[in-house]
Short mmCIF file of C-alpha atoms and ligand atoms in Angstrom, two decimals:
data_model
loop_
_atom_site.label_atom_id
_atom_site.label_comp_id
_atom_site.label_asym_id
_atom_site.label_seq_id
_atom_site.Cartn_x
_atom_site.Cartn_y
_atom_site.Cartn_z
CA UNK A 1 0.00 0.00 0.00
CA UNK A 2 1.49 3.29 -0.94
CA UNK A 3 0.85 6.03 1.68
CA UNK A 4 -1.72 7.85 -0.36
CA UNK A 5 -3.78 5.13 -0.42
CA UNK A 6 -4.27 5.11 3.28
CA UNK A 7 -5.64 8.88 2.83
CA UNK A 8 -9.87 8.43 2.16
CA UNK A 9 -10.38 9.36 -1.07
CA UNK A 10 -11.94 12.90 -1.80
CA UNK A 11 -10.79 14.44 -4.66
CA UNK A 12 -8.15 13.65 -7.54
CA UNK A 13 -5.07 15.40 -6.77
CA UNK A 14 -2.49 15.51 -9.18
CA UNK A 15 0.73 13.36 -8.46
CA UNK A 16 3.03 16.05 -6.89
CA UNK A 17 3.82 16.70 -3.40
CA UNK A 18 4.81 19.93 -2.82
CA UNK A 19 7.57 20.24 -0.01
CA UNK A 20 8.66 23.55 0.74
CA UNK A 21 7.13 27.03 -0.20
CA UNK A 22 8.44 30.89 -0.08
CA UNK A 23 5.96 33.99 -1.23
CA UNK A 24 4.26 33.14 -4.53
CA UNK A 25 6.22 30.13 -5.11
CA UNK A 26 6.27 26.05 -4.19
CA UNK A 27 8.34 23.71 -4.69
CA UNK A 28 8.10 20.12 -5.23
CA UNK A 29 10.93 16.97 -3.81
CA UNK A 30 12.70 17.80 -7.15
CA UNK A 31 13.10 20.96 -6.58
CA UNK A 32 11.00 22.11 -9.54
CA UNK A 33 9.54 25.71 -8.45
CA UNK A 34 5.62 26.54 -9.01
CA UNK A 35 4.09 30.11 -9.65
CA UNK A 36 0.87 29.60 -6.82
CA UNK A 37 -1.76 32.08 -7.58
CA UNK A 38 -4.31 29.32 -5.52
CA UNK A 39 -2.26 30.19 -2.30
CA UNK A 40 -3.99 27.62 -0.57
CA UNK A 41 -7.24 28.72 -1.83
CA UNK A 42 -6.85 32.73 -1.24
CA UNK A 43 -5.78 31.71 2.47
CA UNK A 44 -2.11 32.26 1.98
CA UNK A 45 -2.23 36.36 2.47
CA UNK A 46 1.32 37.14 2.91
CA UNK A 47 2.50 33.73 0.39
CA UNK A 48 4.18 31.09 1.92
CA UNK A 49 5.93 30.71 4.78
CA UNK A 50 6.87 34.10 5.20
CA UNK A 51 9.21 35.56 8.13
CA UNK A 52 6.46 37.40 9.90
CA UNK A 53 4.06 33.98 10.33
CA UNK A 54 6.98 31.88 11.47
CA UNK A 55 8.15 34.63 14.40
CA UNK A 56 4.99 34.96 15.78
CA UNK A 57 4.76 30.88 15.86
CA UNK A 58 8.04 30.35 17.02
CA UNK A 59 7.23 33.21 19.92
CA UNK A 60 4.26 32.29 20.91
CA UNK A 61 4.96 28.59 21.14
CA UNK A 62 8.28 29.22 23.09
CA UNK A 63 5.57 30.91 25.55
CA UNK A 64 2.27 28.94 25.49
CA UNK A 65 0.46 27.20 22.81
CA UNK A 66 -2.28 26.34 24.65
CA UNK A 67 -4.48 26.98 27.96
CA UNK A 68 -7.82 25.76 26.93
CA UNK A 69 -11.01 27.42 26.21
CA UNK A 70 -12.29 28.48 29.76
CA UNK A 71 -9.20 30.91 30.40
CA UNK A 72 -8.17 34.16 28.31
CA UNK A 73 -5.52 34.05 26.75
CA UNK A 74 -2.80 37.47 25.39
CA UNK A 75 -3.07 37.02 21.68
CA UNK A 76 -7.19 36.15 21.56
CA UNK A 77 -7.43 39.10 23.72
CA UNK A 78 -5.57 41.31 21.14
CA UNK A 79 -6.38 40.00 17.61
CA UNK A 80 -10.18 40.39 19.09
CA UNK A 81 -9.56 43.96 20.03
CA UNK A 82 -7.97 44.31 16.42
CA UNK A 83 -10.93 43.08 14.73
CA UNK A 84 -13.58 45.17 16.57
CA UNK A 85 -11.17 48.24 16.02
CA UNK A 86 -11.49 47.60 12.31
CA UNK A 87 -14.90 46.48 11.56
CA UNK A 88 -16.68 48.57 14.29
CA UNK A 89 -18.34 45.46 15.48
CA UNK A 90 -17.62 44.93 18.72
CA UNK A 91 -17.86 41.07 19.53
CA UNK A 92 -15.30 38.04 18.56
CA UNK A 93 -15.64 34.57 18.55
CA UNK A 94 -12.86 32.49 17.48
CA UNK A 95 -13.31 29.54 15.14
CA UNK A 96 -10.75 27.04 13.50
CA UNK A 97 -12.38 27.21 10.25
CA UNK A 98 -14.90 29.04 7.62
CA UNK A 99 -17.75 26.56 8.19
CA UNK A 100 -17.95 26.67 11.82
CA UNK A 101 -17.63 30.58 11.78
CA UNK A 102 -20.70 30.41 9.99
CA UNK A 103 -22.54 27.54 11.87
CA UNK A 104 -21.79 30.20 14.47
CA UNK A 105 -23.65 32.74 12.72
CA UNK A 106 -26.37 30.41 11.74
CA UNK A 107 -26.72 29.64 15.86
CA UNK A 108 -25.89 33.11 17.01
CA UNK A 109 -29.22 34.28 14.01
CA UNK A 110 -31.06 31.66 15.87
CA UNK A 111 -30.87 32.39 19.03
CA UNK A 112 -31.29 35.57 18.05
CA UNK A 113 -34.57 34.96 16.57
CA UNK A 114 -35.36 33.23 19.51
CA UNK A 115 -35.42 36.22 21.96
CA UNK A 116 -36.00 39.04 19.75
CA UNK A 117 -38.37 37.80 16.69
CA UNK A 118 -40.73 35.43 18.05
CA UNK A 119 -38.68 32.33 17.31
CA UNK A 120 -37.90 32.98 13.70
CA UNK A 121 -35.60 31.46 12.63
CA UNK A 122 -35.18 31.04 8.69
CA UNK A 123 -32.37 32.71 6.55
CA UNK A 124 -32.66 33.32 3.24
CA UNK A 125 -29.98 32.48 1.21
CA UNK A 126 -28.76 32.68 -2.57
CA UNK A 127 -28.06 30.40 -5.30
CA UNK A 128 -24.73 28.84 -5.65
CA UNK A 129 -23.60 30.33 -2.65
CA UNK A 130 -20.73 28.14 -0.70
CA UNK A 131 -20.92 28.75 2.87
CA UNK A 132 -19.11 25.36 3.76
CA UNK A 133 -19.28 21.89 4.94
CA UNK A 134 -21.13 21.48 7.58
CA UNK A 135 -24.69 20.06 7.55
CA UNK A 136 -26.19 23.47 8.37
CA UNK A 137 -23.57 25.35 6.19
CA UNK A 138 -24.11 22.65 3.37
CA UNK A 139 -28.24 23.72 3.53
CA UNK A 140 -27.64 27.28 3.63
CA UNK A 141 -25.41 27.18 0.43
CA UNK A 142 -27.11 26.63 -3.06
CA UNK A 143 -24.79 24.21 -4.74
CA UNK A 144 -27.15 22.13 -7.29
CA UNK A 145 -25.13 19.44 -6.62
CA UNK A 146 -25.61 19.10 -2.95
CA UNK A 147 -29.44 19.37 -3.08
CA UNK A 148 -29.69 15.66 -2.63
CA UNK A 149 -26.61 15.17 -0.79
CA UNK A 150 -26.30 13.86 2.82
CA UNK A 151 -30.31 13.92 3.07
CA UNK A 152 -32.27 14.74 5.13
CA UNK A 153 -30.89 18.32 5.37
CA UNK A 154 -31.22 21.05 7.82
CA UNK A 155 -34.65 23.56 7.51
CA UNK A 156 -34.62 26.58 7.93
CA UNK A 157 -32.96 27.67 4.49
CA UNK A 158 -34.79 29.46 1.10
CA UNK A 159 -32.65 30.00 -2.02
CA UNK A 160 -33.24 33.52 -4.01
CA UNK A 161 -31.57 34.73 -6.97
CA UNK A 162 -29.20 37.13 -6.77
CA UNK A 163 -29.32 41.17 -7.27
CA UNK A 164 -33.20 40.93 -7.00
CA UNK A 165 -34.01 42.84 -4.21
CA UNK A 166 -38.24 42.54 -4.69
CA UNK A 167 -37.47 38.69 -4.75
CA UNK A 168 -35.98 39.69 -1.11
CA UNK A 169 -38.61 41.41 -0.31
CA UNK A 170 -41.43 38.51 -0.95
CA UNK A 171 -39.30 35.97 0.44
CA UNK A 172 -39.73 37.66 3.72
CA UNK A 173 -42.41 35.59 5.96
CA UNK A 174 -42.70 35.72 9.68
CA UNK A 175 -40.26 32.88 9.91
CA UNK A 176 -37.76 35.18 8.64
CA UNK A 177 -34.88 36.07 10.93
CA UNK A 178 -32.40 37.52 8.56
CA UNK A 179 -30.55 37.23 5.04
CA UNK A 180 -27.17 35.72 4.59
CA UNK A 181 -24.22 36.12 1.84
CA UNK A 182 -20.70 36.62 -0.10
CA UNK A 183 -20.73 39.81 -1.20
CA UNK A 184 -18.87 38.40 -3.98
CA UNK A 185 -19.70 34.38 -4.10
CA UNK A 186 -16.51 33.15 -4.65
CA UNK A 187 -17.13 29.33 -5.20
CA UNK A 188 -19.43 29.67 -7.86
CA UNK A 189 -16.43 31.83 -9.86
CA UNK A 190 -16.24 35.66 -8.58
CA UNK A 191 -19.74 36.45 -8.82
CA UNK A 192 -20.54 39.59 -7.25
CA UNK A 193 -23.67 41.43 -5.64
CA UNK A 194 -23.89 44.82 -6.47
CA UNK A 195 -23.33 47.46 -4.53
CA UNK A 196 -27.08 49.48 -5.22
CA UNK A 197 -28.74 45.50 -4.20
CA UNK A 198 -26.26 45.40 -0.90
CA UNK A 199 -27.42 48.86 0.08
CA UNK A 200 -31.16 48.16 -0.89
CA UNK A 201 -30.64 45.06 0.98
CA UNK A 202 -29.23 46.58 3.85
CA UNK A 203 -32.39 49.22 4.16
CA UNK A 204 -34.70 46.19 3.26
CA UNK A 205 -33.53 44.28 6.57
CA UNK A 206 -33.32 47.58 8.92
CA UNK A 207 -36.58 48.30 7.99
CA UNK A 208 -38.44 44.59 8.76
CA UNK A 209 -36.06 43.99 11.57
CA UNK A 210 -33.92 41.70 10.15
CA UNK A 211 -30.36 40.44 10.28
CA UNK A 212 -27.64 40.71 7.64
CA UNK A 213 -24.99 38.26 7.86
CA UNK A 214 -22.27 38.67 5.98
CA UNK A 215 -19.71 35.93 4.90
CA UNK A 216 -16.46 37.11 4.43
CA UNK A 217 -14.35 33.94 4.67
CA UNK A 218 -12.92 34.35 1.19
CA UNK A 219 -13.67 38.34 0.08
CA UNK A 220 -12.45 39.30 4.03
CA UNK A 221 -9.17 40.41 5.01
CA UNK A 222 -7.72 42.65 2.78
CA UNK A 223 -8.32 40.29 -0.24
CA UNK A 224 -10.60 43.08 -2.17
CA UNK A 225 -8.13 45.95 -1.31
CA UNK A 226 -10.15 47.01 1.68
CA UNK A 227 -10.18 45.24 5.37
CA UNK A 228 -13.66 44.10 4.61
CA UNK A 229 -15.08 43.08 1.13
CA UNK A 230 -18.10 45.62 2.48
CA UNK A 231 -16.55 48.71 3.00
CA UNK A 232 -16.79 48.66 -0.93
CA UNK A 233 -20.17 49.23 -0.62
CA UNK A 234 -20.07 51.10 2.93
CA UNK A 235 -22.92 48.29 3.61
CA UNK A 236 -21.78 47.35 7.47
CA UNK A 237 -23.41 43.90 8.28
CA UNK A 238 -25.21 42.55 11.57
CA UNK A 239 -22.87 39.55 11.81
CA UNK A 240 -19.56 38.86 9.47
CA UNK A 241 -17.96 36.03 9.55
CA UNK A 242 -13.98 35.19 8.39
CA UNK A 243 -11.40 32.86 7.89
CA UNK A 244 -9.04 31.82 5.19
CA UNK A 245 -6.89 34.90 5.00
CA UNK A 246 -7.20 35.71 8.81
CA UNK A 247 -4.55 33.37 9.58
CA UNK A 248 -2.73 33.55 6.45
CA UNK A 249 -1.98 29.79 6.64
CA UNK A 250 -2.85 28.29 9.83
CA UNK A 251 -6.91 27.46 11.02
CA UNK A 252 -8.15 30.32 12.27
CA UNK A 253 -11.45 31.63 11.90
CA UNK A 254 -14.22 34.67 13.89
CA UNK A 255 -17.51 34.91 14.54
CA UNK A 256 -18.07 38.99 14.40
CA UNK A 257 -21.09 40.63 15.65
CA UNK A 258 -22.60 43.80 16.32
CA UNK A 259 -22.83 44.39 20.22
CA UNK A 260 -26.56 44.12 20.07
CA UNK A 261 -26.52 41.24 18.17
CA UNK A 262 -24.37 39.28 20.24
CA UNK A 263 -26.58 37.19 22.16
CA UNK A 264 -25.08 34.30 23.20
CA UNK A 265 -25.42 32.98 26.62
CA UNK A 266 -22.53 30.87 29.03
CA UNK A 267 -23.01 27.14 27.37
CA UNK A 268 -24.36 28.26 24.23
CA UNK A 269 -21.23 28.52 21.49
CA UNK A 270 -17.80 26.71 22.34
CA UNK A 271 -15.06 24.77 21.20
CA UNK A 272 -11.59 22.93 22.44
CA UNK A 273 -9.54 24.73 20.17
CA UNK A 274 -11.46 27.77 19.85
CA UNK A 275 -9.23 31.25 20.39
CA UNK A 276 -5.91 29.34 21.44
CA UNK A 277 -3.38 31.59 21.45
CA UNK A 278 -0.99 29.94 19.13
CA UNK A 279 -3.58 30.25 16.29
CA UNK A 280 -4.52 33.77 17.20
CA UNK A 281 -0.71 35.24 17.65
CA UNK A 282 -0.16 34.25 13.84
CA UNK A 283 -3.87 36.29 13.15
CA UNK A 284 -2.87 39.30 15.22
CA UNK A 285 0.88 38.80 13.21
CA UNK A 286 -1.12 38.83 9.81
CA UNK A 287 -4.05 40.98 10.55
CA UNK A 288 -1.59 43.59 11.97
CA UNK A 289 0.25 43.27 8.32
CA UNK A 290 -2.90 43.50 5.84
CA UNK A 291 -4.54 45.82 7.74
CA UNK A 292 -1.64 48.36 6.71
CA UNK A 293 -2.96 51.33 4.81
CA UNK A 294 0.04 51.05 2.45
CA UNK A 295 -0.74 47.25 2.09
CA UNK A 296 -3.86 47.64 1.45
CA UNK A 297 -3.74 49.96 -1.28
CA UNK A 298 -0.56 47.69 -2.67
CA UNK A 299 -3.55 45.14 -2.99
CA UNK A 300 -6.13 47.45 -4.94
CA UNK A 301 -3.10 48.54 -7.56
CA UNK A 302 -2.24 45.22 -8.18
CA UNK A 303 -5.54 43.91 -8.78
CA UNK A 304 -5.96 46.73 -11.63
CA UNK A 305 -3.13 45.66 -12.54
CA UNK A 306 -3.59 41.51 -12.87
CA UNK A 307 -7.20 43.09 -14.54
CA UNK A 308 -5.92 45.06 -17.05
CA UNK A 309 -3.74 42.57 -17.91
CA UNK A 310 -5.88 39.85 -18.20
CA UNK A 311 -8.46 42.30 -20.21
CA UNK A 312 -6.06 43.07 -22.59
CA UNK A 313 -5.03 38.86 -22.90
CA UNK A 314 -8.79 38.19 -23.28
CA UNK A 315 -9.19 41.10 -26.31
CA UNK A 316 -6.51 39.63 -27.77
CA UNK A 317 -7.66 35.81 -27.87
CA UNK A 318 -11.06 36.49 -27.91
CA UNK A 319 -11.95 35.61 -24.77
CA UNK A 320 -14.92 36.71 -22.46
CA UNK A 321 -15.77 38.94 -19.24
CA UNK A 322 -12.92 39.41 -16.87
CA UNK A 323 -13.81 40.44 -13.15
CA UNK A 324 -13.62 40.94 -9.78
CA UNK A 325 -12.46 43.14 -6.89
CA UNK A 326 -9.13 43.70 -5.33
CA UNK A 327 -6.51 40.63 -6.07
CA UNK A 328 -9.89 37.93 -6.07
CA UNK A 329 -10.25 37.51 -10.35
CA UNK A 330 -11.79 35.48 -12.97
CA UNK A 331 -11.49 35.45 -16.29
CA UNK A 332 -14.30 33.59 -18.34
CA UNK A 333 -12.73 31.46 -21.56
CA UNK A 334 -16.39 30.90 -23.35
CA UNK A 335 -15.72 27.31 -23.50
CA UNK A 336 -15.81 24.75 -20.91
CA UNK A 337 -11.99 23.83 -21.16
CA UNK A 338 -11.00 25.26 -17.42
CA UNK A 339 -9.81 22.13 -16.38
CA UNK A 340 -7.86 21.11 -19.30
CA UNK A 341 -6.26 24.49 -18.90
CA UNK A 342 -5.35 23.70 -15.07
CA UNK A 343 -3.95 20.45 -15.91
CA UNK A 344 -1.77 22.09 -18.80
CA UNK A 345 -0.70 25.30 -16.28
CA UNK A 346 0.30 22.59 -13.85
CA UNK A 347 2.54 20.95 -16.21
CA UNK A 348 4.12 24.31 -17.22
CA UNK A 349 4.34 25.16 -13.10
CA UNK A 350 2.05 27.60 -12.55
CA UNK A 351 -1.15 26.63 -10.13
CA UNK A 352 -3.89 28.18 -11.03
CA UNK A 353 -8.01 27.81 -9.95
CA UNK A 354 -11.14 26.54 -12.75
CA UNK A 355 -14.57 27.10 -10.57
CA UNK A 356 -16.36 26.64 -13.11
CA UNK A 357 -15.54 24.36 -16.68
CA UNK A 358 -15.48 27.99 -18.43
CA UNK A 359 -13.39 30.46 -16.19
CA UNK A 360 -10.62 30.42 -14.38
CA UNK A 361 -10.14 32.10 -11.20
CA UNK A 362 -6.82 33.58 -9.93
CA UNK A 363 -6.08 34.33 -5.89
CA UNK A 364 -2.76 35.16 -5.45
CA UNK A 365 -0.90 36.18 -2.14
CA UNK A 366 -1.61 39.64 -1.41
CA UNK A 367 1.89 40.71 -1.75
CA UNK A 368 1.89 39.14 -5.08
CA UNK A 369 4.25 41.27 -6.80
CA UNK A 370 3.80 42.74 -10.47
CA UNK A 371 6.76 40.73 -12.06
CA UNK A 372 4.95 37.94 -10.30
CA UNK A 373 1.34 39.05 -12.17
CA UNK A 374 3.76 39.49 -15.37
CA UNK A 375 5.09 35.84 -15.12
CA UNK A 376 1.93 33.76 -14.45
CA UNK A 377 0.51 35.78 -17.52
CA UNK A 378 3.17 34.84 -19.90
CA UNK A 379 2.76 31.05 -18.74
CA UNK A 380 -1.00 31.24 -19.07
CA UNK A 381 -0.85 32.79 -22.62
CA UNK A 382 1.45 30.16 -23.50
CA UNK A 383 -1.53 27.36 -21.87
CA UNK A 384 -4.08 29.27 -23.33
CA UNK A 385 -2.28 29.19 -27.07
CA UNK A 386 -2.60 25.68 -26.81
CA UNK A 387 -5.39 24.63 -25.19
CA UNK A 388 -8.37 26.83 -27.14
C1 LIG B 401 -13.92 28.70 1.98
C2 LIG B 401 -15.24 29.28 2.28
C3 LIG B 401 -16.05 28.78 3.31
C4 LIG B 401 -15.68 27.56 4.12
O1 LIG B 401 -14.52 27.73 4.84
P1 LIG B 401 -13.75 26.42 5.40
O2 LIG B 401 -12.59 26.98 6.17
O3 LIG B 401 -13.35 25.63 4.21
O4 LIG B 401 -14.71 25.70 6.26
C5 LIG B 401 -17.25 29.41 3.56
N1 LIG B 401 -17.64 30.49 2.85
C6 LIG B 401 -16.89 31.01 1.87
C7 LIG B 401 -17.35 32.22 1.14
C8 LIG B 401 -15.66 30.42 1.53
O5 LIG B 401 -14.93 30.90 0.54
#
């Protein structure tokens, strides 16, 4: 038995194993160096490995890596104070992934609903949304795919179409405790909410009472150009939930909710792992970082800049739409060949994303540098020459 046949089989990976990794690049046992622009699935925010991540888990571990739940600890202290600082929300909980940030929000709406809306307790939700794995994140999402999966699933969940702000409006019963979403749905390939439906949206819910839940697991943390994928839109959310940058690397996830929101009571919401310090020194390390004004407007040029260059690949092969916000892109091909162009990148060394069989989606590091942006392109017009 080979070793990778004792891992349960999920997905087909290709054959390499990847060994070591610096900034935008991996390498592999050979030594053979890849361009990343998947970055661990926009979780890598400073690359890999990079200096400031391994002090602050070298440091903290040399002091404590972990004192359990029921005590406070320095760097879940700080990193909370950090994130209420930025998002003017003023509550943290700690998570070790996306999925159970927002099973957190799904609870914390509930329980909500429960004391302030007369039990309500349904969300409603949009199609092909990806809010993660869990059985409760798995309902609210709106993968077709999953529809039948793992049956029976959660209530509690209705599916609208996105932008449609009047669909909003009738979907609202008296079961209705709030509205959750990306405000740009990665997963199903960069697809983005407007900003006039987020702030009709946002009026919509203040007006019947309602919650807006935000997730921000993948447009969160600096990855648009700003701190928050909303403050694009200046539409503040009820309850926002991150990971995947936050701990640029390592499990880390929050809960955030407005002080008024944040109901929950001593036995309520908990977890083993939940705020240990040695995850939550490397988010205070890399929230610290991205939240730089400098960085953060690093971020927003080279996004323009990956755009522009993309726009002007896509004129010139006859390609379709390019978009997206910040350094979170896709670029549609207007034929389902995405994962024949993966496979071919890979063999030319440059990792790149297909969400869905006709785009491709790139999500660099956030200090992805422009030679960087100019190097994948060259390797993708070469892939791109051969595969269309
Ligand atoms: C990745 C992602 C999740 C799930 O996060 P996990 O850490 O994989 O559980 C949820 N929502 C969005 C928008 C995501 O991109």
């Amino acid at each position: 038995m080979q070793s990778t046949d004792a891992l349960m089989f999920i997905t087909t990976r290709p054959e390499v194993v990847f060994v070591r990794g610096e900034g935008s690049w991996l390498y592999d046992a050979q030594g053979t160096k890849y361009l990343d622009f998947i970055q661990g699935w926009a979780v890598n925010a400073l690359g890999h490995s990079p200096k400031i991540i391994r002090d602050a888990l070298a440091e903290q571990a040399a002091k404590v890596i972990n004192v359990s739940p029921a005590y406070y600890n320095e760097p879940m202290r700080k990193l909370a104070g950090l994130i209420a600082r930025l998002s003017g929300m003023g509550k943290v909980f700690f998570t070790n992934s996306g999925a159970e940030a927002n099973e957190g929000a799904i609870k914390l709406a509930r329980k909500w609903g429960s004391l302030k809306k007369d039990g309500a307790y349904e969300l409603l939700t949009f199609e092909n949304a990806f809010h993660g794995r869990t059985l409760a994140t798995m309902a609210a999402s709106g993968k077709p795919q999953w529809d039948k999966l793992y049956a029976p699933k959660l209530p509690g969940f209705r599916k609208l179409p996105l932008n449609d702000i009047e669909a909003v409006r009738a979907a609202i019963g008296p079961k209705t405790v709030g509205v959750m979403l990306e405000p740009i749905q990665g997963e199903s390939g960069v697809v983005p909410f407007t900003p006039a439906f987020l702030q009709d949206l946002r009026r919509l819910t203040e007006e019947r009472g309602l919650l807006l839940i935000l997730d921000e697991i993948q447009t969160g943390i600096g990855r648009t150009g700003t701190m928050f994928g909303w403050q694009q839109s200046g539409v503040q959310p009820d309850i926002m939930t991150l990971a995947k940058g936050i701990g640029g690397g390592v499990p880390l996830g929050a809960l955030v909710a407005k002080e008024s929101v944040a109901c929950f009571e001593p036995g309520d919401q908990g977890g083993t792992f939940n705020g240990n310090p040695l995850m939550t020194a490397v988010g205070l390390a890399v929230v610290g970082e991205v939240s730089r004004p400098a960085f953060l407007a690093q971020v927003t040029e080279n996004g323009y800049y990956l755009m522009t260059r993309l726009r002007a690949l896509s004129k010139e092969l006859s390609l379709g739409e390019v978009r997206g916000q910040g350094l979170l892109v896709a670029l549609e091909l207007g034929k389902p060949v995405g994962s024949k162009v993966v496979d071919e990148a890979l063999a030319q060394h440059l990792l790149i994303n297909s969400p869905r069989p006709a785009s491709l989606r790139f999500m660099p590091a956030l200090n992805v540098t422009p030679a960087e942006i100019d190097a994948m392109l060259a390797t993708l017009t070469t892939v791109l020459r051969k595969e269309l």
